[in-house]
Coordinates of C-alpha atoms in Angstrom, one line a residue:
M1 CA 86.1 69.3 102.4
I2 CA 87.5 66.4 100.3
R3 CA 88.1 68.8 97.4
R4 CA 89.8 71.3 99.6
I5 CA 92.2 68.6 101.1
R6 CA 93.0 67.4 97.6
D7 CA 93.8 70.9 96.5
H8 CA 96.1 71.3 99.5
E9 CA 98.0 68.0 98.8
S10 CA 98.3 68.6 95.1
G11 CA 99.9 72.0 95.8
R12 CA 97.1 73.8 94.0
H13 CA 96.2 76.0 97.1
R14 CA 97.9 76.8 100.3
P15 CA 95.9 75.9 103.4
D16 CA 94.8 78.5 105.9
D17 CA 97.2 79.1 108.8
E18 CA 95.5 76.7 111.3
Y19 CA 95.5 73.9 108.7
A20 CA 99.1 74.7 107.6
E21 CA 100.2 74.3 111.2
L22 CA 98.5 70.9 111.4
Y23 CA 100.2 69.7 108.2
C24 CA 103.5 70.8 109.6
R25 CA 102.9 68.8 112.8
L26 CA 101.8 65.7 110.8
Y27 CA 104.9 65.7 108.5
G28 CA 107.4 67.0 111.0
L29 CA 108.5 69.8 108.7
S30 CA 108.8 73.5 108.9
E31 CA 106.3 75.7 107.2
H32 CA 109.0 77.0 104.8
A33 CA 110.1 73.5 103.9
L34 CA 106.5 72.2 103.4
F35 CA 105.0 75.1 101.5
N36 CA 107.9 76.7 99.6
H37 CA 109.3 74.0 97.4
T38 CA 111.4 76.5 95.4
D39 CA 112.7 79.9 96.4
A40 CA 111.5 82.0 93.5
E41 CA 113.4 85.1 94.7
T42 CA 116.7 83.2 94.9
D43 CA 116.1 81.8 91.4
L44 CA 115.3 85.2 90.0
G45 CA 118.4 86.7 91.7
D46 CA 120.6 84.0 90.2
E47 CA 119.1 84.8 86.7
I48 CA 119.9 88.5 87.0
D49 CA 123.4 87.8 88.5
A50 CA 124.2 85.6 85.6
M51 CA 123.4 88.3 83.1
E52 CA 125.4 90.8 85.1
L53 CA 128.4 88.6 85.2
A54 CA 128.3 88.1 81.5
R55 CA 128.1 91.9 81.0
R56 CA 131.2 92.4 83.2
A57 CA 133.1 89.6 81.5
A58 CA 132.5 91.4 78.2
A59 CA 134.1 94.6 79.7
S60 CA 131.2 96.7 78.4
D61 CA 128.4 98.6 80.0
V62 CA 125.9 96.6 77.9
G63 CA 127.4 94.3 75.3
R64 CA 126.0 91.9 72.7
E65 CA 125.9 88.9 75.0
T66 CA 124.1 90.7 77.8
L67 CA 121.5 92.0 75.3
E68 CA 120.9 88.5 73.9
R69 CA 120.5 87.0 77.3
L70 CA 118.1 89.8 78.2
E71 CA 116.0 89.3 75.1
V72 CA 115.9 85.5 75.7
A73 CA 114.7 86.3 79.3
V74 CA 111.9 88.5 77.9
D75 CA 110.7 85.7 75.6
D76 CA 110.8 83.3 78.5
L77 CA 108.7 85.6 80.7
A78 CA 106.2 86.1 77.9
S79 CA 106.0 82.3 77.5
A80 CA 105.6 81.7 81.2
Y81 CA 102.5 84.0 81.4
Q82 CA 100.0 81.1 80.7
R83 CA 101.3 78.9 83.5
T84 CA 102.5 81.3 86.1
P85 CA 100.4 83.1 88.8
P86 CA 100.3 86.9 87.9
T87 CA 101.7 88.0 91.2
Q88 CA 104.7 85.7 90.8
L89 CA 105.4 86.7 87.2
L90 CA 105.1 90.3 88.1
G91 CA 107.9 90.0 90.6
R92 CA 110.2 88.6 87.9
V93 CA 109.2 91.3 85.5
R94 CA 109.9 94.1 88.0
R95 CA 113.4 92.7 88.6
H96 CA 114.2 92.6 84.9
L97 CA 112.9 96.1 84.4
E98 CA 115.2 97.3 87.2
Y99 CA 118.1 95.7 85.4
V100 CA 117.1 97.3 82.1
G101 CA 117.0 100.7 83.9
R102 CA 120.5 100.2 85.2
L103 CA 121.8 99.3 81.8
L104 CA 120.1 102.4 80.2
D105 CA 122.2 104.5 82.6
G106 CA 125.4 103.1 81.3
K107 CA 127.4 103.7 78.1
K108 CA 126.1 102.1 75.0
T109 CA 125.8 102.5 71.2
I110 CA 122.7 103.7 69.5
A111 CA 121.8 100.2 68.5
E112 CA 122.2 98.9 72.0
H113 CA 120.1 101.7 73.4
R114 CA 117.3 100.8 71.0
R115 CA 117.4 97.1 71.9
L116 CA 117.2 98.1 75.6
L117 CA 114.2 100.3 74.9
V118 CA 112.5 97.4 73.1
A119 CA 113.2 94.9 75.9
G120 CA 111.9 97.5 78.4
G121 CA 108.8 98.0 76.3
W122 CA 107.9 94.3 76.2
L123 CA 108.6 93.9 79.9
S124 CA 106.4 97.0 80.8
L125 CA 103.6 95.6 78.5
L126 CA 103.8 92.2 80.2
G127 CA 103.8 93.9 83.6
A128 CA 100.7 95.8 82.6
T129 CA 99.0 92.6 81.6
C130 CA 99.7 91.0 85.0
H131 CA 98.3 94.1 86.8
I132 CA 95.1 93.9 84.7
D133 CA 94.8 90.2 85.7
L134 CA 95.0 91.3 89.3
K135 CA 92.6 94.2 88.7
Q136 CA 95.3 96.7 89.7
Y137 CA 94.2 99.2 87.0
P138 CA 96.2 102.4 88.0
A139 CA 99.4 100.4 88.0
A140 CA 98.4 98.8 84.7
A141 CA 97.8 102.2 83.1
A142 CA 101.2 103.5 84.3
R143 CA 102.9 100.4 82.8
L144 CA 101.1 100.8 79.5
R145 CA 102.1 104.5 79.3
T146 CA 105.7 103.5 79.9
A147 CA 105.5 100.7 77.3
A148 CA 104.0 103.1 74.7
Q149 CA 106.7 105.8 75.4
L150 CA 109.5 103.2 75.1
A151 CA 108.0 101.9 71.8
H152 CA 107.7 105.4 70.5
H153 CA 111.4 106.2 71.2
A154 CA 112.4 102.8 69.8
E155 CA 110.2 103.3 66.7
H156 CA 108.5 99.9 67.4
P157 CA 104.9 100.0 66.1
E158 CA 104.1 96.5 67.2
I159 CA 104.6 97.2 70.9
R160 CA 102.5 100.4 70.5
A161 CA 99.7 98.3 68.9
W162 CA 99.9 95.7 71.7
C163 CA 99.5 98.6 74.2
L164 CA 96.2 99.6 72.5
E165 CA 95.1 95.9 72.2
T166 CA 95.8 95.4 76.0
E167 CA 93.6 98.5 76.8
A168 CA 90.9 97.1 74.5
W169 CA 91.0 93.8 76.4
Q170 CA 90.7 95.6 79.8
A171 CA 87.8 97.6 78.5
L172 CA 86.1 94.4 77.2
T173 CA 86.4 92.7 80.6
D174 CA 85.0 95.8 82.3
G175 CA 81.9 95.8 80.0
E176 CA 82.9 98.9 78.0
Y177 CA 82.3 97.3 74.7
H178 CA 82.2 100.4 72.4
H179 CA 85.5 101.6 74.0
A180 CA 87.0 98.2 73.4
L181 CA 85.9 98.4 69.8
V182 CA 87.5 101.8 69.2
L183 CA 90.8 100.7 70.9
S184 CA 91.0 97.4 69.0
Q185 CA 90.5 99.3 65.6
A186 CA 93.1 101.8 66.6
A187 CA 95.5 99.0 67.4
Q188 CA 95.0 97.6 63.9
D189 CA 95.7 101.0 62.4
V190 CA 99.1 101.0 64.2
A191 CA 100.2 97.4 63.9
P192 CA 102.2 96.0 61.0
R193 CA 99.8 93.9 58.9
S194 CA 101.7 90.7 59.3
S195 CA 102.2 91.0 63.0
S196 CA 100.6 89.1 65.9
A197 CA 99.3 92.4 67.3
F198 CA 97.2 93.0 64.2
I199 CA 95.6 89.5 64.4
Q200 CA 95.0 89.8 68.1
S201 CA 93.4 93.2 67.9
T202 CA 91.2 92.0 65.1
G203 CA 90.0 89.2 67.5
Q204 CA 89.3 91.8 70.2
E205 CA 87.2 93.8 67.6
G206 CA 85.2 90.6 66.9
R207 CA 84.6 90.0 70.6
A208 CA 83.5 93.6 71.1
W209 CA 81.0 93.3 68.2
A210 CA 79.7 90.0 69.7
R211 CA 79.1 91.6 73.1
M212 CA 77.1 94.3 71.4
G213 CA 75.0 91.7 69.5
R214 CA 76.2 92.7 66.1
G215 CA 76.3 89.4 64.2
I216 CA 77.3 90.6 60.8
E217 CA 80.2 92.6 62.0
T218 CA 81.3 89.8 64.4
R219 CA 81.4 87.2 61.6
A220 CA 83.3 89.6 59.3
A221 CA 86.0 90.0 62.0
L222 CA 86.2 86.2 62.5
T223 CA 86.5 85.7 58.7
R224 CA 89.4 88.2 58.6
I225 CA 91.2 86.3 61.4
H226 CA 90.9 83.0 59.7
Q227 CA 92.3 84.5 56.5
L228 CA 95.2 85.9 58.4
V229 CA 95.9 82.7 60.4
S230 CA 95.4 80.0 57.8
P231 CA 98.8 80.3 56.2
M232 CA 100.6 80.7 59.5
P233 CA 102.9 77.9 60.8
M234 CA 103.0 76.9 64.4
P235 CA 105.6 79.2 66.1
D236 CA 108.5 77.7 68.0
Q237 CA 107.1 79.1 71.2
P238 CA 103.4 78.7 71.0
E239 CA 102.9 79.7 74.6
H240 CA 104.5 83.1 74.0
H241 CA 101.9 85.7 74.9
Y242 CA 102.8 88.1 72.1
R243 CA 103.2 85.5 69.3
Y244 CA 99.9 84.4 67.7
D245 CA 99.5 80.7 67.0
P246 CA 96.7 79.0 65.0
T247 CA 95.1 77.5 68.1
K248 CA 94.4 81.0 69.5
S249 CA 92.1 81.8 66.6
E250 CA 90.0 78.8 67.5
A251 CA 89.7 79.8 71.1
Y252 CA 88.8 83.4 70.0
T253 CA 86.2 81.9 67.7
V254 CA 84.6 80.0 70.5
T255 CA 84.5 82.9 72.9
T256 CA 83.1 85.2 70.2
L257 CA 80.4 82.8 69.1
S258 CA 79.5 82.0 72.7
W259 CA 78.9 85.7 73.4
L260 CA 76.9 86.0 70.2
G261 CA 74.7 83.1 71.3
D262 CA 75.6 81.0 68.2
P263 CA 74.8 77.3 68.7
A264 CA 77.9 76.4 66.7
A265 CA 80.0 77.5 69.6
V266 CA 79.3 74.3 71.6
G267 CA 81.0 72.1 69.0
Y268 CA 83.9 74.5 68.6
A269 CA 84.3 74.7 72.3
R270 CA 84.5 70.9 72.8
Q271 CA 87.2 70.7 70.0
V272 CA 89.3 73.5 71.5
L273 CA 89.1 72.1 75.0
E274 CA 90.2 68.7 73.8
R275 CA 93.1 70.1 72.0
L276 CA 94.2 72.3 74.9
E277 CA 94.3 69.3 77.2
S278 CA 96.1 67.1 74.8
A279 CA 99.9 66.7 74.3
D280 CA 99.6 68.1 70.8
D281 CA 100.9 71.5 69.7
G282 CA 103.1 72.2 72.8
G283 CA 101.4 70.1 75.4
P284 CA 98.5 70.8 77.9
R285 CA 97.7 74.5 78.6
P286 CA 95.8 74.6 81.9
R287 CA 95.0 78.3 82.0
R288 CA 93.7 78.3 78.4
A289 CA 91.8 75.1 79.1
A290 CA 90.1 76.7 82.1
A291 CA 89.0 79.7 80.0
A292 CA 87.8 77.3 77.3
R293 CA 85.6 75.6 79.9
L294 CA 84.0 79.0 80.7
D295 CA 83.4 79.4 76.9
L296 CA 81.8 75.9 76.7
S297 CA 79.7 76.7 79.8
L298 CA 78.4 79.9 78.2
A299 CA 77.7 78.2 74.9
L300 CA 75.8 75.4 76.7
L301 CA 73.7 78.1 78.5
S302 CA 72.8 79.7 75.2
T303 CA 71.7 76.3 73.8
D304 CA 69.6 75.7 77.0
E305 CA 71.8 73.0 78.5
P306 CA 72.3 74.5 82.0
G307 CA 73.0 71.3 83.8
E308 CA 76.2 70.5 81.8
A309 CA 77.0 74.2 81.8
G310 CA 77.1 74.2 85.6
H311 CA 79.3 71.1 85.9
V312 CA 81.8 72.4 83.2
A313 CA 81.9 75.8 85.0
L314 CA 82.6 74.0 88.3
Q315 CA 85.6 72.3 86.7
A316 CA 86.9 75.7 85.5
I317 CA 86.4 77.4 88.9
T318 CA 88.0 74.7 90.9
S319 CA 91.0 74.4 88.5
G320 CA 92.9 76.9 90.5
V321 CA 94.3 78.6 87.4
L322 CA 91.7 81.3 86.7
V323 CA 93.1 84.8 86.9
P324 CA 91.0 87.7 88.3
S325 CA 90.3 89.1 84.8
N326 CA 88.3 85.9 84.2
Y327 CA 86.3 86.1 87.4
W328 CA 83.5 88.2 85.8
R329 CA 83.0 85.5 83.2
A330 CA 82.6 82.9 85.9
K331 CA 80.1 85.0 87.8
E332 CA 78.2 85.6 84.6
I333 CA 77.8 81.8 84.2
I334 CA 76.9 81.3 87.8
A335 CA 74.1 83.9 87.5
G336 CA 72.9 82.1 84.4
V337 CA 72.7 78.7 86.1
E338 CA 71.1 80.3 89.2
Q339 CA 68.3 81.7 87.0
R340 CA 67.4 78.2 85.9
G341 CA 67.1 77.1 89.6
L342 CA 69.4 74.2 89.3
A343 CA 71.0 72.5 92.4
V344 CA 74.5 72.8 90.9
A345 CA 74.2 76.6 91.2
E346 CA 74.6 76.5 95.0
E347 CA 77.7 74.3 94.6
L348 CA 79.1 76.7 92.0
R349 CA 78.5 79.7 94.2
E350 CA 80.1 78.0 97.2
A351 CA 83.2 76.9 95.2
Y352 CA 83.7 80.4 93.9
R353 CA 83.5 81.9 97.4
E354 CA 85.8 79.2 98.8
L355 CA 88.5 79.8 96.2
Y356 CA 88.3 83.5 95.4
G357 CA 86.3 85.0 98.3
P358 CA 83.4 87.4 98.1
S359 CA 85.6 90.1 96.6
G360 CA 87.1 87.9 93.9
Q361 CA 90.6 87.8 95.5
Q362 CA 92.2 84.5 94.9
R363 CA 93.5 82.8 98.1
P364 CA 97.2 82.1 98.4
Q365 CA 98.5 79.0 96.6
L366 CA 101.3 76.7 97.6
G367 CA 104.7 78.0 96.4
A368 CA 103.1 81.3 95.2

């Protein structure tokens, strides 16, 4: 109960209706004032209106300034992925896609048309990723098809490769490891060799090999990633979902070694978690840190340290930032702790049910 109240007061989770009413009485505020600190729809409308005004000022159906603003917005949305609930981000993506659609109907040059197709491709891809996070698979498949078609028309192989990599990630979370392997290898065939999509799909290949228990192939994939990443500088937007940064390779190494059952994963996981929670390399990254805790928990289970594994997993589950595509990993750890008969298993199971419900549907959060 204390943890629940703290979550309410920190803004991490919205209270149920009866508790929301009591908070409103206590503070003498309306429900809207107390639980909706920012009006996301108003902010989003202002963002689109600003781009539309710039377009009209340029006396053009599209125009250079409008395209530049749109491309900046696409990058901002991709960077917001790690810190924004998928339902909220999806709403912003939809509005921008509607705007791209209106611009595509107007007069434009061939170059402007291609830039709109590329922007629409990235937005559709990001929308698909949000749908997968929410386990809305039919909608995700439709978005991926659209992204792939736009990439084809724009002759943009990296977006096409990201579409295949995203499908591989979905297959991996669904336990279809061989399918994930085939898709990740196909993504590497399509992606430019120096692109982030090539590195990311190599990482997905390694994770698929790990889940199949193929140690030699797993380590070979990890070696290729390290060779690709070692000369890379830190990008100017390290949180950008489609720009690989060196810290991602460390997180992928931890996940992969954890699934392989390699004891070295414990040390790696502790280092990665410490870095993700520090102010270095772009500041704390809560969602990645929560995923890193799941990696550390799994690694601790493989080295027969279930007590610490349970407590670390509890921190991840109660963080409030796990997305549905990570729920299966949390449940896998809970099952492992339960098999050891530890008391923390009951607390883990109860915390999971409290926050995500029996169906894995995360309860509403404040401001979401």
